[in-house]
Amino acid sequence: MSKQNYVIAIDGFSSCGKSTVAKALAKRLNFVFIDSGAMYRAVTLYFLENNVDINEPLAVKEALDHIQIDFSPSSGDQHVILLNGQDVSSEIRSMRVSEHVSQVSAIREVRKALVRQQQDLGKKRNIVMDGRDIGTTVFPDADLKLFMTASPAVRAKRRFAELSAKGEETSMEEVQTNLAQRDHLDSTREESPLRQADDALVLDNSNLTQEDQLELVIDLVKRNINLDI
Ligand code: DC
C-alpha cells in the first residue's frame, strides 16, 4: 500500500529560524506549512483580550470552546492566521503576546486542544509543521524530524531585527531576556516540554545563510524520505 501522506517535524528553541526554513521547505516540496507556535500565540492573544484568568481552569476551558483558529490560504509568502475569522498574523508577534505565550502554552487543556487540532491538520496532506513538541508528541512517527539550534546571540539579533522591521519599540536587552525566559519555561514545563526527539537530526544554523540551510535540509529530505524531488 502506498503511503498516504508525509509529515516533516521541525522543533527547536524560540527564534532559531524554524519557521523560515519550514516555510521555504514546504514551498519547495509543495507541502502545507503549519506554524504551531502561531496557534499558541493566537490563544494567548484571545486570553489577553478577553481577560481570561489562566489560573481558573473553568475559565480556560470555556474560553477554548470559543476559539476557532484557521490558516487561510497564503497569498505569496504571507501566511495568514485567523482567530475567530479575524486576521491576527501581525498582532500575535507583538512583545505583549511573546511575554505571555509560554505561560499559556504550559496549560494542559490548551495543549490538549491544540495538539488535537494539529494532528487533524496533518492527517490527509503532506505537511511541514514547526514547533516545540512536534517530533515528540504531536507526530512521534513523523517521516523526518529536525531539531534546530542557533547560538543565543544570533537568535536575539534575528528576533530584534524582526521586531524593529515591524516598527515595534524594544531593546536588545528586552529581547534577550524574553528569549531566555521562554527557553527556560518551554523546556522545564510539565506538559510536553521542548525536548529533542531521540531520532531527530540536529541542525545548528548559527553560521548558515538561509539559502545554505535550505539546501542542507533538502538534502536531508532526499536522504530520508522517498520523494520524487
Ligand atoms: O515558535 P514561537 O516562538 O512562535 O512559539 C511561541 C510559543 O509557543 C513558544 O514560546 C512556546 C509555545 N509553543 C509550544 O509550546 N509548542 C509548540 N508546538 C509551539 C509553540
PDB file of C-alpha atoms and ligand atoms in Angstrom:
ATOM      1  CA  MET A   1       0.000   0.000   0.000  1.00  0.00           C
ATOM      2  CA  SER A   2       1.427   3.388  -0.874  1.00  0.00           C
ATOM      3  CA  LYS A   3       1.905   5.935   1.849  1.00  0.00           C
ATOM      4  CA  GLN A   4      -0.959   8.401   2.238  1.00  0.00           C
ATOM      5  CA  ASN A   5       0.914  11.487   3.322  1.00  0.00           C
ATOM      6  CA  TYR A   6       4.206  12.739   4.690  1.00  0.00           C
ATOM      7  CA  VAL A   7       4.956  14.701   7.844  1.00  0.00           C
ATOM      8  CA  ILE A   8       8.139  16.666   8.438  1.00  0.00           C
ATOM      9  CA  ALA A   9       8.537  17.899  12.026  1.00  0.00           C
ATOM     10  CA  ILE A  10      10.815  20.818  12.875  1.00  0.00           C
ATOM     11  CA  ASP A  11      11.374  21.637  16.549  1.00  0.00           C
ATOM     12  CA  GLY A  12      13.714  23.918  18.444  1.00  0.00           C
ATOM     13  CA  PHE A  13      14.076  26.954  20.686  1.00  0.00           C
ATOM     14  CA  SER A  14      12.450  30.337  20.004  1.00  0.00           C
ATOM     15  CA  SER A  15      13.793  32.425  17.145  1.00  0.00           C
ATOM     16  CA  CYS A  16      16.240  29.940  15.736  1.00  0.00           C
ATOM     17  CA  GLY A  17      14.765  30.150  12.266  1.00  0.00           C
ATOM     18  CA  LYS A  18      12.409  27.173  12.370  1.00  0.00           C
ATOM     19  CA  SER A  19       9.542  28.914  10.616  1.00  0.00           C
ATOM     20  CA  THR A  20      11.785  30.405   7.948  1.00  0.00           C
ATOM     21  CA  VAL A  21      13.176  27.041   6.941  1.00  0.00           C
ATOM     22  CA  ALA A  22       9.849  25.232   7.399  1.00  0.00           C
ATOM     23  CA  LYS A  23       8.092  27.740   5.153  1.00  0.00           C
ATOM     24  CA  ALA A  24      10.759  27.570   2.432  1.00  0.00           C
ATOM     25  CA  LEU A  25      10.891  23.784   2.598  1.00  0.00           C
ATOM     26  CA  ALA A  26       7.108  23.463   2.322  1.00  0.00           C
ATOM     27  CA  LYS A  27       7.149  25.752  -0.692  1.00  0.00           C
ATOM     28  CA  ARG A  28       9.896  23.755  -2.400  1.00  0.00           C
ATOM     29  CA  LEU A  29       8.184  20.395  -1.739  1.00  0.00           C
ATOM     30  CA  ASN A  30       4.687  21.709  -2.346  1.00  0.00           C
ATOM     31  CA  PHE A  31       3.705  20.660   1.197  1.00  0.00           C
ATOM     32  CA  VAL A  32       1.433  22.643   3.529  1.00  0.00           C
ATOM     33  CA  PHE A  33       3.324  24.686   6.127  1.00  0.00           C
ATOM     34  CA  ILE A  34       1.840  24.851   9.622  1.00  0.00           C
ATOM     35  CA  ASP A  35       3.282  27.136  12.285  1.00  0.00           C
ATOM     36  CA  SER A  36       2.114  25.551  15.556  1.00  0.00           C
ATOM     37  CA  GLY A  37       3.605  28.419  17.603  1.00  0.00           C
ATOM     38  CA  ALA A  38       1.205  30.790  15.846  1.00  0.00           C
ATOM     39  CA  MET A  39      -1.662  28.722  17.241  1.00  0.00           C
ATOM     40  CA  TYR A  40      -0.379  29.101  20.833  1.00  0.00           C
ATOM     41  CA  ARG A  41       0.122  32.800  20.152  1.00  0.00           C
ATOM     42  CA  ALA A  42      -3.458  33.182  18.860  1.00  0.00           C
ATOM     43  CA  VAL A  43      -4.861  31.520  22.001  1.00  0.00           C
ATOM     44  CA  THR A  44      -2.668  33.833  24.114  1.00  0.00           C
ATOM     45  CA  LEU A  45      -3.980  36.893  22.271  1.00  0.00           C
ATOM     46  CA  TYR A  46      -7.564  35.762  22.859  1.00  0.00           C
ATOM     47  CA  PHE A  47      -6.868  35.223  26.588  1.00  0.00           C
ATOM     48  CA  LEU A  48      -5.293  38.691  26.893  1.00  0.00           C
ATOM     49  CA  GLU A  49      -8.068  40.456  25.028  1.00  0.00           C
ATOM     50  CA  ASN A  50     -10.787  38.707  26.963  1.00  0.00           C
ATOM     51  CA  ASN A  51      -9.099  38.889  30.370  1.00  0.00           C
ATOM     52  CA  VAL A  52      -9.162  35.137  30.797  1.00  0.00           C
ATOM     53  CA  ASP A  53      -7.700  34.173  34.160  1.00  0.00           C
ATOM     54  CA  ILE A  54      -5.214  31.407  33.330  1.00  0.00           C
ATOM     55  CA  ASN A  55      -5.310  30.180  36.916  1.00  0.00           C
ATOM     56  CA  GLU A  56      -9.011  29.376  36.577  1.00  0.00           C
ATOM     57  CA  PRO A  57      -9.377  26.010  34.802  1.00  0.00           C
ATOM     58  CA  LEU A  58     -13.076  26.574  34.112  1.00  0.00           C
ATOM     59  CA  ALA A  59     -12.469  29.984  32.551  1.00  0.00           C
ATOM     60  CA  VAL A  60      -9.715  28.490  30.380  1.00  0.00           C
ATOM     61  CA  LYS A  61     -11.943  25.630  29.259  1.00  0.00           C
ATOM     62  CA  GLU A  62     -14.829  27.942  28.458  1.00  0.00           C
ATOM     63  CA  ALA A  63     -12.553  30.304  26.526  1.00  0.00           C
ATOM     64  CA  LEU A  64     -11.127  27.404  24.481  1.00  0.00           C
ATOM     65  CA  ASP A  65     -14.668  26.494  23.424  1.00  0.00           C
ATOM     66  CA  HIS A  66     -14.967  29.968  21.898  1.00  0.00           C
ATOM     67  CA  ILE A  67     -11.744  29.908  19.959  1.00  0.00           C
ATOM     68  CA  GLN A  68     -11.569  28.940  16.313  1.00  0.00           C
ATOM     69  CA  ILE A  69      -8.174  29.048  14.644  1.00  0.00           C
ATOM     70  CA  ASP A  70      -7.758  28.794  10.892  1.00  0.00           C
ATOM     71  CA  PHE A  71      -4.962  29.288   8.426  1.00  0.00           C
ATOM     72  CA  SER A  72      -6.181  30.986   5.301  1.00  0.00           C
ATOM     73  CA  PRO A  73      -4.550  30.051   2.007  1.00  0.00           C
ATOM     74  CA  SER A  74      -1.357  32.053   1.909  1.00  0.00           C
ATOM     75  CA  SER A  75      -1.040  34.910  -0.521  1.00  0.00           C
ATOM     76  CA  GLY A  76       2.526  34.825  -1.741  1.00  0.00           C
ATOM     77  CA  ASP A  77       4.845  34.258   1.205  1.00  0.00           C
ATOM     78  CA  GLN A  78       2.371  35.771   3.608  1.00  0.00           C
ATOM     79  CA  HIS A  79       0.881  33.173   5.960  1.00  0.00           C
ATOM     80  CA  VAL A  80      -2.363  34.332   7.412  1.00  0.00           C
ATOM     81  CA  ILE A  81      -3.731  33.082  10.718  1.00  0.00           C
ATOM     82  CA  LEU A  82      -7.325  33.780  11.612  1.00  0.00           C
ATOM     83  CA  LEU A  83      -8.630  33.945  15.175  1.00  0.00           C
ATOM     84  CA  ASN A  84     -12.407  33.637  15.050  1.00  0.00           C
ATOM     85  CA  GLY A  85     -12.309  34.859  11.479  1.00  0.00           C
ATOM     86  CA  GLN A  86     -10.037  37.849  12.151  1.00  0.00           C
ATOM     87  CA  ASP A  87      -6.550  38.177  10.682  1.00  0.00           C
ATOM     88  CA  VAL A  88      -4.200  38.329  13.693  1.00  0.00           C
ATOM     89  CA  SER A  89      -0.977  37.416  11.846  1.00  0.00           C
ATOM     90  CA  SER A  90       0.796  40.582  12.865  1.00  0.00           C
ATOM     91  CA  GLU A  91      -0.652  41.052  16.354  1.00  0.00           C
ATOM     92  CA  ILE A  92       0.401  37.610  17.561  1.00  0.00           C
ATOM     93  CA  ARG A  93       4.069  38.559  17.010  1.00  0.00           C
ATOM     94  CA  SER A  94       3.959  41.525  19.423  1.00  0.00           C
ATOM     95  CA  MET A  95       6.065  41.610  22.591  1.00  0.00           C
ATOM     96  CA  ARG A  96       2.843  41.620  24.640  1.00  0.00           C
ATOM     97  CA  VAL A  97       1.902  38.203  23.278  1.00  0.00           C
ATOM     98  CA  SER A  98       5.516  36.936  23.450  1.00  0.00           C
ATOM     99  CA  GLU A  99       5.636  37.812  27.129  1.00  0.00           C
ATOM    100  CA  HIS A 100       2.616  35.655  27.963  1.00  0.00           C
ATOM    101  CA  VAL A 101       2.699  32.809  25.458  1.00  0.00           C
ATOM    102  CA  SER A 102       4.916  30.452  27.463  1.00  0.00           C
ATOM    103  CA  GLN A 103       2.568  30.563  30.455  1.00  0.00           C
ATOM    104  CA  VAL A 104      -0.442  29.928  28.235  1.00  0.00           C
ATOM    105  CA  SER A 105       1.224  27.111  26.313  1.00  0.00           C
ATOM    106  CA  ALA A 106       2.103  25.354  29.568  1.00  0.00           C
ATOM    107  CA  ILE A 107      -1.601  24.824  30.365  1.00  0.00           C
ATOM    108  CA  ARG A 108      -2.619  21.198  29.856  1.00  0.00           C
ATOM    109  CA  GLU A 109      -6.109  21.993  28.452  1.00  0.00           C
ATOM    110  CA  VAL A 110      -4.632  24.418  25.936  1.00  0.00           C
ATOM    111  CA  ARG A 111      -2.105  21.838  24.753  1.00  0.00           C
ATOM    112  CA  LYS A 112      -4.720  19.102  24.529  1.00  0.00           C
ATOM    113  CA  ALA A 113      -6.948  21.246  22.326  1.00  0.00           C
ATOM    114  CA  LEU A 114      -4.162  22.452  20.041  1.00  0.00           C
ATOM    115  CA  VAL A 115      -2.366  19.110  19.706  1.00  0.00           C
ATOM    116  CA  ARG A 116      -5.640  17.519  18.599  1.00  0.00           C
ATOM    117  CA  GLN A 117      -6.135  20.252  16.010  1.00  0.00           C
ATOM    118  CA  GLN A 118      -2.526  19.909  14.798  1.00  0.00           C
ATOM    119  CA  GLN A 119      -2.880  16.152  14.387  1.00  0.00           C
ATOM    120  CA  ASP A 120      -6.055  16.661  12.353  1.00  0.00           C
ATOM    121  CA  LEU A 121      -4.282  19.146  10.101  1.00  0.00           C
ATOM    122  CA  GLY A 122      -1.640  16.529   9.298  1.00  0.00           C
ATOM    123  CA  LYS A 123      -3.966  13.619   8.658  1.00  0.00           C
ATOM    124  CA  LYS A 124      -4.567  13.726   4.958  1.00  0.00           C
ATOM    125  CA  ARG A 125      -1.972  16.034   3.487  1.00  0.00           C
ATOM    126  CA  ASN A 126       1.749  16.432   3.218  1.00  0.00           C
ATOM    127  CA  ILE A 127       2.873  18.902   5.849  1.00  0.00           C
ATOM    128  CA  VAL A 128       5.871  20.633   7.352  1.00  0.00           C
ATOM    129  CA  MET A 129       4.995  21.657  10.913  1.00  0.00           C
ATOM    130  CA  ASP A 130       7.285  23.590  13.219  1.00  0.00           C
ATOM    131  CA  GLY A 131       7.090  23.971  16.991  1.00  0.00           C
ATOM    132  CA  ARG A 132       8.456  22.551  20.231  1.00  0.00           C
ATOM    133  CA  ASP A 133       6.843  19.121  20.593  1.00  0.00           C
ATOM    134  CA  ILE A 134       6.017  18.152  17.029  1.00  0.00           C
ATOM    135  CA  GLY A 135       8.516  15.288  16.784  1.00  0.00           C
ATOM    136  CA  THR A 136       7.951  14.118  20.359  1.00  0.00           C
ATOM    137  CA  THR A 137       4.197  14.472  20.991  1.00  0.00           C
ATOM    138  CA  VAL A 138       2.185  15.672  18.001  1.00  0.00           C
ATOM    139  CA  PHE A 139       3.741  13.399  15.353  1.00  0.00           C
ATOM    140  CA  PRO A 140       6.047  10.883  17.066  1.00  0.00           C
ATOM    141  CA  ASP A 141       6.022   8.887  13.803  1.00  0.00           C
ATOM    142  CA  ALA A 142       6.935  11.818  11.553  1.00  0.00           C
ATOM    143  CA  ASP A 143       8.836  10.841   8.401  1.00  0.00           C
ATOM    144  CA  LEU A 144      11.625  13.299   9.170  1.00  0.00           C
ATOM    145  CA  LYS A 145      12.388  15.149  12.409  1.00  0.00           C
ATOM    146  CA  LEU A 146      14.721  18.102  12.597  1.00  0.00           C
ATOM    147  CA  PHE A 147      15.850  19.827  15.765  1.00  0.00           C
ATOM    148  CA  MET A 148      17.161  23.305  15.082  1.00  0.00           C
ATOM    149  CA  THR A 149      19.524  25.298  17.238  1.00  0.00           C
ATOM    150  CA  ALA A 150      21.432  28.568  16.969  1.00  0.00           C
ATOM    151  CA  SER A 151      23.518  30.491  19.472  1.00  0.00           C
ATOM    152  CA  PRO A 152      21.552  32.762  21.883  1.00  0.00           C
ATOM    153  CA  ALA A 153      23.310  35.846  20.490  1.00  0.00           C
ATOM    154  CA  VAL A 154      22.372  35.020  16.898  1.00  0.00           C
ATOM    155  CA  ARG A 155      18.783  34.286  17.880  1.00  0.00           C
ATOM    156  CA  ALA A 156      18.404  37.558  19.799  1.00  0.00           C
ATOM    157  CA  LYS A 157      19.849  39.509  16.882  1.00  0.00           C
ATOM    158  CA  ARG A 158      17.385  37.920  14.439  1.00  0.00           C
ATOM    159  CA  ARG A 159      14.401  38.498  16.703  1.00  0.00           C
ATOM    160  CA  PHE A 160      15.393  42.105  17.373  1.00  0.00           C
ATOM    161  CA  ALA A 161      15.726  42.769  13.629  1.00  0.00           C
ATOM    162  CA  GLU A 162      12.312  41.193  13.027  1.00  0.00           C
ATOM    163  CA  LEU A 163      10.613  43.369  15.666  1.00  0.00           C
ATOM    164  CA  SER A 164      12.438  46.541  14.591  1.00  0.00           C
ATOM    165  CA  ALA A 165      11.430  45.967  10.959  1.00  0.00           C
ATOM    166  CA  LYS A 166       7.833  45.956  12.123  1.00  0.00           C
ATOM    167  CA  GLY A 167       8.350  49.244  13.955  1.00  0.00           C
ATOM    168  CA  GLU A 168       7.968  47.736  17.420  1.00  0.00           C
ATOM    169  CA  GLU A 169       9.944  49.632  20.025  1.00  0.00           C
ATOM    170  CA  THR A 170      12.040  47.279  22.071  1.00  0.00           C
ATOM    171  CA  SER A 171      15.632  46.900  23.190  1.00  0.00           C
ATOM    172  CA  MET A 172      18.120  44.126  22.527  1.00  0.00           C
ATOM    173  CA  GLU A 173      18.205  43.508  26.264  1.00  0.00           C
ATOM    174  CA  GLU A 174      14.442  43.080  26.454  1.00  0.00           C
ATOM    175  CA  VAL A 175      14.529  40.614  23.542  1.00  0.00           C
ATOM    176  CA  GLN A 176      17.386  38.630  25.130  1.00  0.00           C
ATOM    177  CA  THR A 177      15.560  38.432  28.450  1.00  0.00           C
ATOM    178  CA  ASN A 178      12.332  37.321  26.788  1.00  0.00           C
ATOM    179  CA  LEU A 179      14.109  34.590  24.790  1.00  0.00           C
ATOM    180  CA  ALA A 180      15.932  33.290  27.865  1.00  0.00           C
ATOM    181  CA  GLN A 181      12.716  33.224  29.890  1.00  0.00           C
ATOM    182  CA  ARG A 182      10.825  31.411  27.150  1.00  0.00           C
ATOM    183  CA  ASP A 183      13.645  28.869  26.669  1.00  0.00           C
ATOM    184  CA  HIS A 184      13.501  28.143  30.356  1.00  0.00           C
ATOM    185  CA  LEU A 185       9.713  27.895  30.614  1.00  0.00           C
ATOM    186  CA  ASP A 186       9.339  25.913  27.362  1.00  0.00           C
ATOM    187  CA  SER A 187      11.917  23.310  28.330  1.00  0.00           C
ATOM    188  CA  THR A 188      11.028  22.895  32.006  1.00  0.00           C
ATOM    189  CA  ARG A 189       7.214  22.814  31.843  1.00  0.00           C
ATOM    190  CA  GLU A 190       5.471  19.614  32.854  1.00  0.00           C
ATOM    191  CA  GLU A 191       3.303  19.242  29.750  1.00  0.00           C
ATOM    192  CA  SER A 192       5.322  18.058  26.729  1.00  0.00           C
ATOM    193  CA  PRO A 193       8.374  20.247  27.282  1.00  0.00           C
ATOM    194  CA  LEU A 194      10.680  21.240  24.457  1.00  0.00           C
ATOM    195  CA  ARG A 195      12.946  18.246  24.009  1.00  0.00           C
ATOM    196  CA  GLN A 196      14.926  16.835  21.149  1.00  0.00           C
ATOM    197  CA  ALA A 197      13.339  13.591  19.915  1.00  0.00           C
ATOM    198  CA  ASP A 198      15.771  10.661  20.046  1.00  0.00           C
ATOM    199  CA  ASP A 199      15.508  10.189  16.300  1.00  0.00           C
ATOM    200  CA  ALA A 200      15.712  13.891  15.354  1.00  0.00           C
ATOM    201  CA  LEU A 201      18.556  15.243  13.228  1.00  0.00           C
ATOM    202  CA  VAL A 202      20.190  18.314  14.762  1.00  0.00           C
ATOM    203  CA  LEU A 203      20.848  21.387  12.665  1.00  0.00           C
ATOM    204  CA  ASP A 204      22.807  24.329  14.078  1.00  0.00           C
ATOM    205  CA  ASN A 205      22.259  27.268  11.770  1.00  0.00           C
ATOM    206  CA  SER A 206      24.237  29.955  13.646  1.00  0.00           C
ATOM    207  CA  ASN A 207      26.619  30.324  10.736  1.00  0.00           C
ATOM    208  CA  LEU A 208      24.436  29.354   7.807  1.00  0.00           C
ATOM    209  CA  THR A 209      22.690  31.623   5.327  1.00  0.00           C
ATOM    210  CA  GLN A 210      19.010  30.888   4.723  1.00  0.00           C
ATOM    211  CA  GLU A 211      19.868  29.526   1.259  1.00  0.00           C
ATOM    212  CA  ASP A 212      22.586  27.168   2.565  1.00  0.00           C
ATOM    213  CA  GLN A 213      20.313  25.997   5.289  1.00  0.00           C
ATOM    214  CA  LEU A 214      17.502  25.203   2.865  1.00  0.00           C
ATOM    215  CA  GLU A 215      19.833  23.218   0.593  1.00  0.00           C
ATOM    216  CA  LEU A 216      21.084  21.260   3.577  1.00  0.00           C
ATOM    217  CA  VAL A 217      17.542  20.439   4.663  1.00  0.00           C
ATOM    218  CA  ILE A 218      16.508  19.445   1.126  1.00  0.00           C
ATOM    219  CA  ASP A 219      19.459  17.095   1.115  1.00  0.00           C
ATOM    220  CA  LEU A 220      18.290  15.558   4.403  1.00  0.00           C
ATOM    221  CA  VAL A 221      14.796  15.139   2.966  1.00  0.00           C
ATOM    222  CA  LYS A 222      16.183  13.381  -0.113  1.00  0.00           C
ATOM    223  CA  ARG A 223      18.223  11.024   2.026  1.00  0.00           C
ATOM    224  CA  ASN A 224      15.453  10.190   4.447  1.00  0.00           C
ATOM    225  CA  ILE A 225      12.187  10.329   2.534  1.00  0.00           C
ATOM    226  CA  ASN A 226      11.404   8.579  -0.675  1.00  0.00           C
ATOM    227  CA  LEU A 227      10.076  11.620  -2.523  1.00  0.00           C
ATOM    228  CA  ASP A 228      10.395  12.422  -6.164  1.00  0.00           C
ATOM    229  CA  ILE A 229      12.333  15.704  -5.861  1.00  0.00           C
TER     230      ILE A 229
HETATM  231  O1   DC B   1       7.549  29.355  17.730  1.00  0.00           O
HETATM  232  P1   DC B   1       7.050  30.581  18.534  1.00  0.00           P
HETATM  233  O2   DC B   1       8.147  31.326  19.212  1.00  0.00           O
HETATM  234  O3   DC B   1       6.151  31.438  17.732  1.00  0.00           O
HETATM  235  O4   DC B   1       6.151  29.924  19.688  1.00  0.00           O
HETATM  236  C1   DC B   1       5.541  30.698  20.658  1.00  0.00           C
HETATM  237  C2   DC B   1       5.420  29.944  21.968  1.00  0.00           C
HETATM  238  O5   DC B   1       4.500  28.863  21.821  1.00  0.00           O
HETATM  239  C3   DC B   1       6.701  29.335  22.492  1.00  0.00           C
HETATM  240  O6   DC B   1       7.307  30.172  23.477  1.00  0.00           O
HETATM  241  C4   DC B   1       6.300  28.034  23.097  1.00  0.00           C
HETATM  242  C5   DC B   1       4.947  27.733  22.544  1.00  0.00           C
HETATM  243  N1   DC B   1       4.886  26.563  21.665  1.00  0.00           N
HETATM  244  C6   DC B   1       4.691  25.337  22.255  1.00  0.00           C
HETATM  245  O7   DC B   1       4.633  25.249  23.476  1.00  0.00           O
HETATM  246  N2   DC B   1       4.538  24.241  21.478  1.00  0.00           N
HETATM  247  C7   DC B   1       4.611  24.309  20.141  1.00  0.00           C
HETATM  248  N3   DC B   1       4.446  23.208  19.399  1.00  0.00           N
HETATM  249  C8   DC B   1       4.844  25.567  19.520  1.00  0.00           C
HETATM  250  C9   DC B   1       4.996  26.678  20.314  1.00  0.00           C
END
